Coordinates of C-alpha atoms and ligand atoms in Angstrom, one line a residue:
M1 CA 35.8 -58.9 -130.7
E2 CA 34.9 -62.5 -131.7
R3 CA 37.7 -64.2 -133.5
I4 CA 36.9 -66.1 -136.7
V5 CA 39.7 -68.0 -138.5
V6 CA 39.2 -69.2 -142.0
I7 CA 41.5 -71.9 -143.4
G8 CA 41.5 -71.7 -147.2
A9 CA 40.5 -68.7 -149.3
N10 CA 39.5 -70.1 -152.7
H11 CA 35.8 -70.2 -153.8
A12 CA 34.3 -71.5 -150.5
G13 CA 36.6 -69.5 -148.2
T14 CA 36.2 -66.3 -150.3
A15 CA 32.4 -66.6 -150.1
A16 CA 32.5 -67.0 -146.4
I17 CA 35.1 -64.3 -145.8
N18 CA 33.3 -61.7 -147.9
T19 CA 29.9 -62.5 -146.3
I20 CA 31.4 -62.0 -142.8
L21 CA 33.4 -58.8 -143.7
D22 CA 30.4 -57.3 -145.6
N23 CA 27.8 -58.0 -142.9
Y24 CA 29.4 -58.4 -139.5
K25 CA 31.8 -55.5 -138.6
D26 CA 32.3 -56.8 -135.1
K27 CA 34.4 -59.8 -136.1
E28 CA 38.1 -60.2 -136.1
V29 CA 38.8 -62.3 -139.3
T30 CA 42.1 -64.1 -139.8
I31 CA 42.7 -66.0 -143.1
F32 CA 45.3 -68.6 -143.9
D33 CA 45.9 -70.0 -147.4
S34 CA 48.9 -72.0 -148.6
N35 CA 48.6 -70.7 -152.2
N36 CA 50.0 -67.4 -153.4
N37 CA 46.7 -66.5 -155.2
I38 CA 43.0 -66.9 -154.4
S39 CA 39.7 -67.2 -156.2
F40 CA 41.2 -68.7 -159.4
L41 CA 38.3 -69.9 -161.6
G42 CA 39.5 -73.4 -162.6
C43 CA 36.8 -73.4 -165.3
G44 CA 38.8 -70.8 -167.2
M45 CA 41.7 -73.2 -167.5
A46 CA 40.5 -75.0 -170.6
L47 CA 39.5 -71.6 -172.2
W48 CA 43.0 -70.3 -171.5
I49 CA 44.9 -73.4 -172.7
G50 CA 42.6 -73.6 -175.8
N51 CA 43.3 -69.9 -176.6
Q52 CA 39.7 -69.0 -176.3
I53 CA 40.8 -66.4 -173.8
T54 CA 44.2 -64.8 -174.2
S55 CA 45.0 -64.0 -170.6
P56 CA 44.2 -65.4 -167.1
D57 CA 43.6 -61.9 -165.6
G58 CA 39.9 -62.2 -165.6
L59 CA 40.0 -65.6 -163.9
F60 CA 40.4 -64.1 -160.4
Y61 CA 37.6 -62.2 -158.7
C62 CA 39.1 -61.5 -155.3
S63 CA 42.5 -60.9 -153.6
K64 CA 44.4 -60.5 -150.4
E65 CA 44.2 -56.8 -150.8
I66 CA 40.4 -56.8 -151.0
F67 CA 40.2 -58.8 -147.8
E68 CA 42.7 -56.4 -146.1
Q69 CA 40.8 -53.3 -147.2
K70 CA 37.8 -54.9 -145.5
G71 CA 39.8 -55.3 -142.3
A72 CA 40.9 -58.9 -142.3
K73 CA 44.4 -60.3 -141.5
V74 CA 45.5 -62.4 -144.5
Y75 CA 48.4 -64.9 -144.5
L76 CA 49.0 -66.3 -148.0
E77 CA 51.7 -68.9 -148.8
T78 CA 51.1 -70.0 -145.2
I79 CA 50.3 -73.7 -144.5
V80 CA 48.0 -74.6 -141.5
Y81 CA 49.6 -77.8 -140.2
H82 CA 47.6 -78.4 -137.1
V83 CA 44.4 -77.4 -135.3
D84 CA 44.0 -77.9 -131.5
F85 CA 40.2 -78.3 -131.4
E86 CA 40.3 -78.4 -127.6
K87 CA 42.2 -75.2 -127.0
K88 CA 40.7 -73.7 -130.2
V89 CA 44.1 -72.7 -131.7
V90 CA 45.3 -72.9 -135.3
F91 CA 49.0 -73.5 -136.0
A92 CA 50.6 -72.4 -139.3
T93 CA 53.9 -71.8 -140.9
G94 CA 54.6 -69.1 -143.5
K95 CA 56.8 -69.6 -146.5
D96 CA 59.5 -67.5 -144.7
G97 CA 59.4 -70.0 -141.8
Q98 CA 57.5 -67.7 -139.6
S99 CA 55.1 -69.7 -137.3
Y100 CA 51.7 -68.6 -136.2
Q101 CA 49.5 -69.7 -133.3
Q102 CA 46.1 -68.2 -134.0
P103 CA 43.3 -68.7 -131.3
Y104 CA 39.7 -68.7 -132.6
D105 CA 36.2 -68.5 -131.3
K106 CA 34.8 -69.9 -134.6
L107 CA 36.7 -71.8 -137.2
I108 CA 35.7 -72.2 -140.9
I109 CA 37.6 -74.9 -142.7
A110 CA 37.6 -74.4 -146.5
S111 CA 40.6 -76.6 -147.4
G112 CA 39.0 -77.9 -150.6
S113 CA 40.0 -80.9 -152.6
L114 CA 43.1 -82.5 -154.0
P115 CA 43.4 -84.2 -157.4
I116 CA 43.4 -88.0 -157.3
S117 CA 46.7 -89.4 -158.5
P118 CA 46.5 -92.9 -160.1
N119 CA 48.7 -95.3 -158.2
I120 CA 50.9 -96.1 -161.3
E121 CA 54.6 -95.9 -162.3
G122 CA 55.7 -92.8 -164.1
T123 CA 53.5 -90.0 -162.7
D124 CA 56.8 -88.3 -161.6
L125 CA 58.0 -88.0 -165.3
A126 CA 58.3 -84.5 -166.7
N127 CA 55.2 -83.2 -168.6
V128 CA 52.8 -85.3 -166.5
Q129 CA 50.3 -82.6 -165.4
F130 CA 47.6 -82.3 -162.7
V131 CA 45.2 -79.5 -163.5
K132 CA 43.8 -77.8 -160.4
L133 CA 45.6 -74.6 -159.6
Y134 CA 46.4 -71.4 -161.6
Q135 CA 50.1 -72.5 -161.4
N136 CA 49.2 -75.8 -163.2
A137 CA 47.6 -74.0 -166.1
K138 CA 50.4 -71.5 -166.4
E139 CA 53.0 -74.4 -166.4
V140 CA 51.0 -76.3 -169.1
I141 CA 50.9 -73.1 -171.3
E142 CA 54.6 -72.4 -170.8
K143 CA 55.5 -75.9 -171.8
L144 CA 53.2 -75.8 -174.9
H145 CA 55.0 -72.6 -176.0
Q146 CA 58.5 -73.9 -175.2
S147 CA 58.7 -77.5 -176.3
M148 CA 57.5 -79.5 -179.2
I149 CA 54.4 -81.1 -177.7
R150 CA 52.4 -82.9 -180.4
N151 CA 50.6 -85.8 -178.7
V152 CA 48.6 -85.1 -175.5
V153 CA 46.9 -87.9 -173.6
V154 CA 44.2 -86.9 -171.2
V155 CA 43.4 -89.5 -168.5
G156 CA 39.8 -89.1 -167.2
A157 CA 36.8 -88.2 -169.5
G158 CA 34.9 -86.3 -166.8
Y159 CA 34.3 -82.6 -166.8
I160 CA 38.0 -81.6 -166.7
G161 CA 39.1 -84.2 -169.1
V162 CA 36.5 -83.5 -171.8
E163 CA 37.0 -79.7 -171.5
L164 CA 40.8 -80.1 -171.8
A165 CA 40.6 -82.5 -174.7
E166 CA 38.8 -79.8 -176.6
A167 CA 41.3 -77.2 -175.5
F168 CA 44.4 -79.1 -176.7
N169 CA 42.6 -80.0 -179.9
R170 CA 41.8 -76.4 -180.5
I171 CA 45.5 -75.5 -180.5
G172 CA 46.3 -78.4 -183.0
K173 CA 47.5 -81.1 -180.6
K174 CA 46.8 -84.8 -181.3
V175 CA 44.6 -85.7 -178.4
T176 CA 43.7 -89.2 -176.9
L177 CA 41.1 -89.2 -174.2
I178 CA 41.2 -92.2 -171.9
D179 CA 38.5 -93.3 -169.3
N180 CA 38.1 -96.5 -167.4
M181 CA 34.3 -96.3 -167.8
S182 CA 32.5 -97.1 -171.1
T183 CA 31.7 -93.5 -171.9
C184 CA 32.6 -89.9 -171.0
L185 CA 30.8 -87.8 -168.3
S186 CA 29.3 -91.0 -166.8
G187 CA 28.8 -89.3 -163.5
Y188 CA 26.4 -86.8 -164.8
Y189 CA 24.5 -88.1 -167.9
D190 CA 23.0 -91.3 -169.3
R191 CA 24.4 -93.0 -172.4
E192 CA 21.8 -91.4 -174.6
F193 CA 23.5 -88.1 -173.9
T194 CA 27.1 -89.1 -173.4
D195 CA 27.1 -90.9 -176.8
I196 CA 26.2 -87.5 -178.4
M197 CA 29.2 -85.9 -176.6
S198 CA 31.5 -88.8 -177.7
K199 CA 30.4 -88.4 -181.3
N200 CA 31.1 -84.6 -181.0
L201 CA 34.6 -85.3 -179.6
E202 CA 35.4 -87.9 -182.3
S203 CA 34.1 -85.7 -185.1
H204 CA 36.7 -83.1 -184.0
G205 CA 39.5 -85.7 -184.1
I206 CA 39.8 -86.7 -180.5
K207 CA 40.8 -90.4 -180.2
L208 CA 38.6 -92.0 -177.5
A209 CA 39.9 -94.8 -175.4
Y210 CA 37.1 -95.9 -173.1
E211 CA 37.1 -98.9 -170.8
E212 CA 40.9 -98.7 -170.6
T213 CA 42.9 -98.5 -167.4
V214 CA 46.2 -96.8 -167.4
T215 CA 48.8 -99.1 -166.0
S216 CA 52.0 -97.0 -166.4
L217 CA 53.5 -93.9 -168.0
K218 CA 56.8 -94.5 -169.8
G219 CA 59.6 -92.2 -170.7
N220 CA 63.2 -91.2 -170.1
G221 CA 63.0 -88.1 -167.9
K222 CA 60.1 -86.9 -169.9
V223 CA 56.9 -88.8 -170.5
E224 CA 56.8 -90.6 -174.0
K225 CA 54.0 -93.0 -173.8
V226 CA 50.9 -94.1 -171.8
V227 CA 50.4 -97.8 -171.3
T228 CA 46.9 -99.1 -170.6
D229 CA 45.6 -102.6 -170.0
K230 CA 44.7 -102.7 -173.8
N231 CA 47.0 -100.3 -175.7
E232 CA 49.9 -97.9 -175.8
Y233 CA 49.6 -94.2 -176.8
A234 CA 52.5 -91.9 -177.7
A235 CA 52.4 -88.9 -175.3
D236 CA 54.5 -85.7 -175.1
M237 CA 52.2 -84.5 -172.3
V238 CA 49.8 -86.4 -170.0
V239 CA 47.0 -84.6 -168.2
L240 CA 45.5 -86.4 -165.2
G241 CA 41.8 -85.5 -164.6
I242 CA 40.5 -88.5 -162.7
G243 CA 38.6 -86.7 -160.0
F244 CA 39.1 -84.9 -156.7
K245 CA 39.2 -86.1 -153.2
P246 CA 38.3 -84.0 -150.2
N247 CA 41.3 -82.4 -148.4
S248 CA 40.4 -83.3 -144.7
Q249 CA 44.0 -83.8 -143.5
L250 CA 43.6 -81.2 -140.7
G251 CA 40.5 -82.6 -139.0
K252 CA 40.4 -86.3 -140.0
D253 CA 41.2 -87.5 -136.5
N254 CA 38.8 -85.1 -134.6
L255 CA 35.9 -84.4 -136.9
K256 CA 33.3 -86.9 -138.2
L257 CA 33.9 -87.9 -141.8
F258 CA 31.7 -89.0 -144.7
K259 CA 32.6 -92.3 -146.5
N260 CA 34.9 -90.6 -148.9
G261 CA 36.7 -88.6 -146.2
A262 CA 34.9 -85.3 -146.5
Y263 CA 33.9 -83.5 -143.3
L264 CA 30.4 -84.4 -142.3
V265 CA 28.4 -81.2 -141.8
D266 CA 24.8 -80.4 -140.8
R267 CA 22.5 -77.9 -142.6
H268 CA 24.3 -75.1 -140.9
Q269 CA 27.7 -76.3 -142.3
Q270 CA 28.7 -77.2 -138.7
T271 CA 30.9 -80.2 -138.2
S272 CA 30.7 -82.7 -135.4
I273 CA 32.5 -80.1 -133.1
P274 CA 30.5 -77.0 -132.3
D275 CA 31.9 -73.7 -133.6
V276 CA 33.9 -75.6 -136.3
Y277 CA 32.4 -75.3 -139.8
A278 CA 33.5 -76.9 -143.0
I279 CA 32.6 -75.7 -146.5
G280 CA 33.2 -76.4 -150.2
D281 CA 35.1 -79.4 -151.6
C282 CA 36.3 -80.5 -148.2
A283 CA 32.7 -81.0 -146.9
T284 CA 29.6 -82.9 -147.6
V285 CA 26.3 -81.5 -149.0
F286 CA 22.7 -82.4 -148.5
D287 CA 21.7 -83.8 -151.9
N288 CA 18.0 -83.0 -152.5
S289 CA 17.8 -85.6 -155.4
I290 CA 18.5 -88.5 -153.1
Q291 CA 17.4 -86.7 -149.9
A292 CA 20.6 -87.7 -148.2
T293 CA 24.1 -86.5 -147.4
N294 CA 26.4 -86.7 -150.5
Y295 CA 29.7 -85.3 -151.9
I296 CA 29.5 -83.0 -154.9
A297 CA 32.6 -80.9 -155.6
L298 CA 31.4 -77.9 -157.5
A299 CA 32.3 -74.2 -157.2
T300 CA 28.6 -73.4 -157.0
N301 CA 28.3 -75.6 -153.9
A302 CA 31.5 -74.1 -152.5
V303 CA 30.1 -70.6 -152.7
R304 CA 26.7 -71.3 -151.2
S305 CA 28.1 -73.3 -148.4
G306 CA 30.5 -70.5 -147.6
I307 CA 27.6 -68.0 -147.4
V308 CA 25.6 -70.4 -145.1
A309 CA 28.6 -71.1 -142.8
A310 CA 29.4 -67.4 -142.5
H311 CA 26.0 -66.4 -141.2
N312 CA 25.9 -69.3 -138.8
A313 CA 29.4 -68.6 -137.5
C314 CA 28.3 -65.0 -136.9
G315 CA 25.2 -65.9 -135.0
T316 CA 22.6 -65.7 -137.7
P317 CA 20.9 -69.1 -138.0
L318 CA 20.6 -70.0 -141.6
E319 CA 19.9 -73.5 -143.0
S320 CA 21.3 -74.7 -146.3
I321 CA 18.4 -75.7 -148.6
G322 CA 20.5 -78.5 -150.1
V323 CA 21.8 -78.9 -153.6
Q324 CA 21.2 -81.2 -156.6
G325 CA 24.6 -81.0 -158.3
S326 CA 23.4 -78.8 -161.2
N327 CA 26.1 -78.6 -163.8
G328 CA 26.8 -77.8 -167.4
I329 CA 29.4 -78.2 -170.2
C330 CA 29.9 -76.7 -173.6
I331 CA 32.2 -78.4 -176.1
W332 CA 32.5 -77.0 -179.6
N333 CA 29.1 -75.4 -179.1
L334 CA 27.4 -78.6 -178.0
K335 CA 25.8 -77.7 -174.7
M336 CA 24.8 -80.3 -172.1
V337 CA 23.3 -79.5 -168.7
S338 CA 22.1 -81.8 -166.0
T339 CA 20.8 -81.7 -162.4
G340 CA 20.0 -84.4 -159.9
I341 CA 20.8 -88.0 -160.8
S342 CA 20.8 -89.9 -164.1
L343 CA 18.5 -92.8 -164.7
E344 CA 21.4 -95.2 -164.5
K345 CA 22.5 -93.7 -161.1
A346 CA 18.8 -93.8 -159.9
K347 CA 18.5 -97.5 -160.7
K348 CA 21.9 -98.3 -159.1
L349 CA 20.6 -96.5 -155.9
G350 CA 17.5 -98.7 -155.9
Y351 CA 14.9 -96.3 -157.1
D352 CA 12.0 -97.6 -159.2
A353 CA 13.0 -95.0 -161.6
A354 CA 11.9 -94.2 -165.2
A355 CA 12.8 -91.5 -167.7
A356 CA 10.4 -89.3 -169.7
D357 CA 12.3 -88.4 -172.9
Y358 CA 11.5 -86.0 -175.7
E359 CA 13.3 -84.3 -178.6
D360 CA 12.1 -81.4 -180.7
T361 CA 13.3 -78.2 -182.2
Q362 CA 13.4 -75.2 -179.9
K363 CA 11.1 -73.1 -182.1
P364 CA 8.3 -73.8 -184.6
A365 CA 9.4 -75.1 -188.0
F366 CA 8.4 -71.8 -189.7
I367 CA 11.3 -70.1 -187.9
Q368 CA 14.2 -70.9 -190.2
H369 CA 17.2 -69.5 -188.2
D370 CA 18.8 -70.4 -184.8
N371 CA 16.3 -73.2 -184.5
Y372 CA 18.2 -76.2 -183.0
K373 CA 17.0 -79.6 -181.8
V374 CA 16.8 -80.0 -178.1
K375 CA 17.0 -83.4 -176.4
I376 CA 15.5 -83.6 -172.9
R377 CA 15.2 -86.4 -170.3
I378 CA 13.3 -86.1 -167.0
V379 CA 14.1 -88.9 -164.5
Y380 CA 11.5 -89.6 -161.8
D381 CA 10.6 -92.1 -159.2
K382 CA 7.6 -94.2 -160.4
K383 CA 6.4 -94.8 -156.9
T384 CA 6.5 -91.2 -155.4
R385 CA 6.4 -89.5 -158.9
I386 CA 9.0 -87.1 -157.6
V387 CA 11.6 -85.7 -160.1
L388 CA 15.0 -87.2 -159.4
G389 CA 17.0 -85.6 -162.2
A390 CA 17.0 -84.0 -165.7
Q391 CA 19.4 -83.8 -168.6
M392 CA 19.3 -81.6 -171.7
C393 CA 21.5 -81.4 -174.8
S394 CA 21.5 -78.9 -177.7
E395 CA 23.4 -76.4 -179.7
Y396 CA 20.8 -73.9 -178.4
D397 CA 21.6 -72.3 -175.1
I398 CA 19.5 -74.3 -172.8
S399 CA 21.4 -73.3 -169.6
M400 CA 18.5 -71.4 -168.1
A401 CA 16.2 -74.4 -168.6
I402 CA 17.9 -76.7 -166.2
H403 CA 17.3 -74.3 -163.3
M404 CA 13.6 -75.1 -163.5
F405 CA 14.4 -78.8 -162.8
S406 CA 16.9 -77.9 -160.1
L407 CA 14.1 -76.0 -158.3
A408 CA 11.7 -78.9 -159.0
I409 CA 14.1 -81.4 -157.3
Q410 CA 14.8 -78.9 -154.4
E411 CA 11.0 -78.6 -153.8
Q412 CA 10.4 -82.3 -154.4
V413 CA 7.9 -81.6 -157.2
T414 CA 6.3 -84.6 -159.0
I415 CA 6.5 -85.1 -162.7
D416 CA 2.6 -84.9 -162.8
R417 CA 2.7 -81.4 -161.4
L418 CA 5.2 -80.5 -164.2
K419 CA 2.9 -81.7 -166.9
L420 CA 0.7 -78.5 -166.8
T421 CA 3.2 -76.0 -165.5
D422 CA 2.7 -72.6 -167.0
I423 CA 5.3 -72.1 -169.8
F424 CA 4.8 -69.2 -172.1
F425 CA 4.8 -69.5 -175.9
L426 CA 6.3 -67.0 -178.4
P427 CA 7.6 -68.3 -181.7
H428 CA 10.8 -66.3 -181.3
F429 CA 11.6 -68.4 -178.2
N430 CA 9.8 -71.7 -178.2
K431 CA 6.8 -73.8 -179.3
P432 CA 3.2 -73.9 -178.0
Y433 CA 3.7 -77.6 -177.1
N434 CA 7.2 -77.1 -175.7
Y435 CA 9.5 -80.0 -174.8
F436 CA 9.2 -79.6 -171.0
T437 CA 5.5 -80.2 -171.2
M438 CA 5.7 -82.9 -173.9
A439 CA 8.4 -84.8 -172.0
A440 CA 6.4 -84.6 -168.7
L441 CA 3.3 -85.8 -170.5
Q442 CA 5.3 -88.9 -171.6
A443 CA 5.6 -90.1 -168.0
E444 CA 4.1 -93.5 -167.5
Ligands
FAD501 C1 40.0 -77.3 -164.1 C2 38.8 -77.2 -163.2 C3 37.6 -76.7 -163.8 C4 36.5 -76.5 -163.0 N1 35.3 -76.0 -163.5 C5 34.2 -75.9 -162.7 C6 33.0 -75.3 -163.3 O1 33.0 -75.0 -164.4 N2 32.0 -75.2 -162.4 C7 32.0 -75.6 -161.1 O2 31.0 -75.5 -160.4 N3 33.1 -76.1 -160.6 C8 34.2 -76.3 -161.4 N4 35.4 -76.8 -160.8 C9 35.4 -77.3 -159.4 C10 35.7 -76.1 -158.5 O3 36.9 -75.4 -158.9 C11 35.8 -76.6 -157.1 O4 34.6 -77.2 -156.7 C12 36.1 -75.4 -156.2 O5 37.4 -74.9 -156.4 C13 36.0 -75.7 -154.7 O6 36.3 -74.6 -154.0 P1 36.9 -74.7 -152.5 O7 37.3 -73.4 -152.0 O8 36.0 -75.6 -151.7 O9 38.2 -75.6 -152.6 P2 39.6 -75.4 -153.4 O10 39.3 -74.6 -154.6 O11 40.3 -76.7 -153.5 O12 40.4 -74.4 -152.4 C14 40.9 -74.8 -151.2 C15 41.9 -73.7 -150.7 O13 42.4 -74.1 -149.4 C16 43.8 -73.9 -149.4 N5 44.3 -74.9 -148.4 C17 44.1 -76.2 -148.4 N6 44.7 -76.7 -147.3 C18 45.3 -75.7 -146.6 C19 46.1 -75.6 -145.4 N7 46.4 -76.7 -144.7 N8 46.6 -74.4 -145.1 C20 46.3 -73.3 -145.8 N9 45.5 -73.3 -146.9 C21 45.0 -74.5 -147.3 C22 44.3 -74.1 -150.8 O14 45.5 -73.4 -151.0 C23 43.1 -73.5 -151.6 O15 43.3 -72.2 -151.9 C24 36.5 -76.9 -161.6 C25 37.7 -77.4 -161.1 C26 38.9 -77.5 -161.9 C27 40.1 -78.0 -161.3
NAD502 N1 31.6 -77.6 -166.0 C1 31.6 -78.0 -164.7 O1 30.7 -78.0 -163.9 C2 33.0 -78.6 -164.2 C3 34.1 -78.5 -165.0 C4 35.3 -79.1 -164.5 C5 35.3 -79.7 -163.2 N2 34.2 -79.7 -162.5 C6 34.2 -80.4 -161.2 O2 35.5 -80.5 -160.7 C7 35.6 -81.8 -160.1 C8 36.8 -82.5 -160.7 O3 36.5 -82.8 -162.1 P1 37.1 -84.1 -162.8 O4 36.8 -84.1 -164.2 O5 38.5 -84.3 -162.3 O6 36.2 -85.3 -162.1 P2 35.0 -86.1 -162.7 O7 34.5 -86.9 -161.5 O8 34.1 -85.2 -163.4 O9 35.7 -87.0 -163.8 C9 36.6 -88.0 -163.4 C10 36.7 -89.0 -164.6 O10 37.8 -89.8 -164.5 C11 37.4 -91.2 -164.7 N3 38.4 -92.0 -164.0 C12 38.5 -92.2 -162.6 N4 39.5 -93.0 -162.3 C13 40.1 -93.3 -163.5 C14 41.3 -94.1 -163.9 N5 42.0 -94.7 -163.0 N6 41.6 -94.2 -165.2 C15 40.9 -93.5 -166.2 N7 39.8 -92.8 -165.9 C16 39.4 -92.7 -164.6 C17 36.0 -91.3 -164.2 O11 35.3 -92.3 -164.8 C18 35.5 -89.9 -164.6 O12 34.9 -89.9 -165.9 C19 34.3 -82.6 -160.3 O13 33.6 -82.5 -159.1 C20 33.7 -81.8 -161.4 O14 32.2 -81.8 -161.3 C21 33.0 -79.2 -162.9

């Protein structure tokens, strides 16, 4: 039987493993993961901390037992410390000190990402928290129950930081949100959108500290304050959410790497060494919005890349169709979704880019209930007319709408083709002149 070894069994690894076990019965699958749990949905962390869900049970969708029932060998709490890419052998050590030398015919690396730690004094103080694993969330919740934690400082106003700022505020904590950029969510939206989110955060009592760089964390055993280049903030707990870096420790000396250290992979998820695949947060993606290799750490990319690698590793050629970094966030019922690149990012990348903006209510004025304003921006290249990105914001659930733009970017559709796209009208749902059409018609 062909031997397939998978290193890492979280979202990317789990997708690859289930695809193999469900579709290819003639493979011998061996799985190593250093954690004691798998498939933890990090996105549930803020809901759990903010008491919007009362238990973490629903935040797992797979387990060691499920893999074993499907015939795999699973070693949890087992760290892979070396791979001999020549001899095709994986070396690992279990929590009990047991060592493993596992030969492979095909190797899938799904070693994910690691939280970026700011290089400042005081990160080792008690109550300074990273938030990536189930254990991190559990520890935060236990501390919130045990000790008097009043002031929480969240460093990083990206997706994790904004979601956790809301979560701590929901349970009555005084929250300060710090970011070294001039706004929140700057990696995903233009200012016209992030200012709406900032107003939303402030209106709920979050103190915003943008364009500030944390220089040290102070305290005596436990953290007591955060010092930035401009201010000082009292802190009984500090949460660090300043981004992830790819975890490419195992193959960095043998496999070709992207500029940020992620494993460079082709459209089959294959690395620079044949029969070695990399998926999820440790690997690059093909970004359709810029038609180039990129790094976008999202569970959605992790899952799709896992499926693609599994089929290729089992001999079924399958090409990734690329991604456009579609994402969404919902903070006190303000929903924002985006795909592709923002106008600011497009210009920084040298595109002759423009934005077609529109704002309107979802339904005709004669509908007096559940009729919210929707703000939309379509970013396009003035030269090629191709859609580069889109952003939407509303209290209305616009999550389905962004998928249309995701597909448009994937298929390299021009904004002119969008102008007359067939979009139905029914007053219960939308307007005859809906905001997609009206925005596209604004294009210069
Ligand atoms: C708080 C939070 C909220 C998030 N919310 C969202 C969201 O709403 N939507 C979204 O799309 N994405 C979200 N993400 C991002 C998403 O969680 C990641 O993109 C996803 O986890 C990537 O999956 P992965 O399997 O590639 O990597 P990881 O989840 O990092 O898993 C890597 C696995 O490999 C194992 N491993 C690593 N090295 C070794 C080794 N040497 N030996 C053995 N095992 C090893 C680790 O134990 C781990 O289980 C969120 C992330 C966080 C932290
Ligand atoms: N809803 C979602 O789709 C969702 C939710 C959570 C996480 N995620 C993903 O998980 C990954 C990690 O999320 P994240 O929020 O950690 O990363 P992020 O990249 O979304 O945000 C990091 C933030 O930290 C800021 N920052 C960086 N260095 C800093 C410093 N030294 N001081 C202060 N601020 C600093 C950045 O400006 C940025 O705003 C991302 O890929 C994100 O897309 C997605």
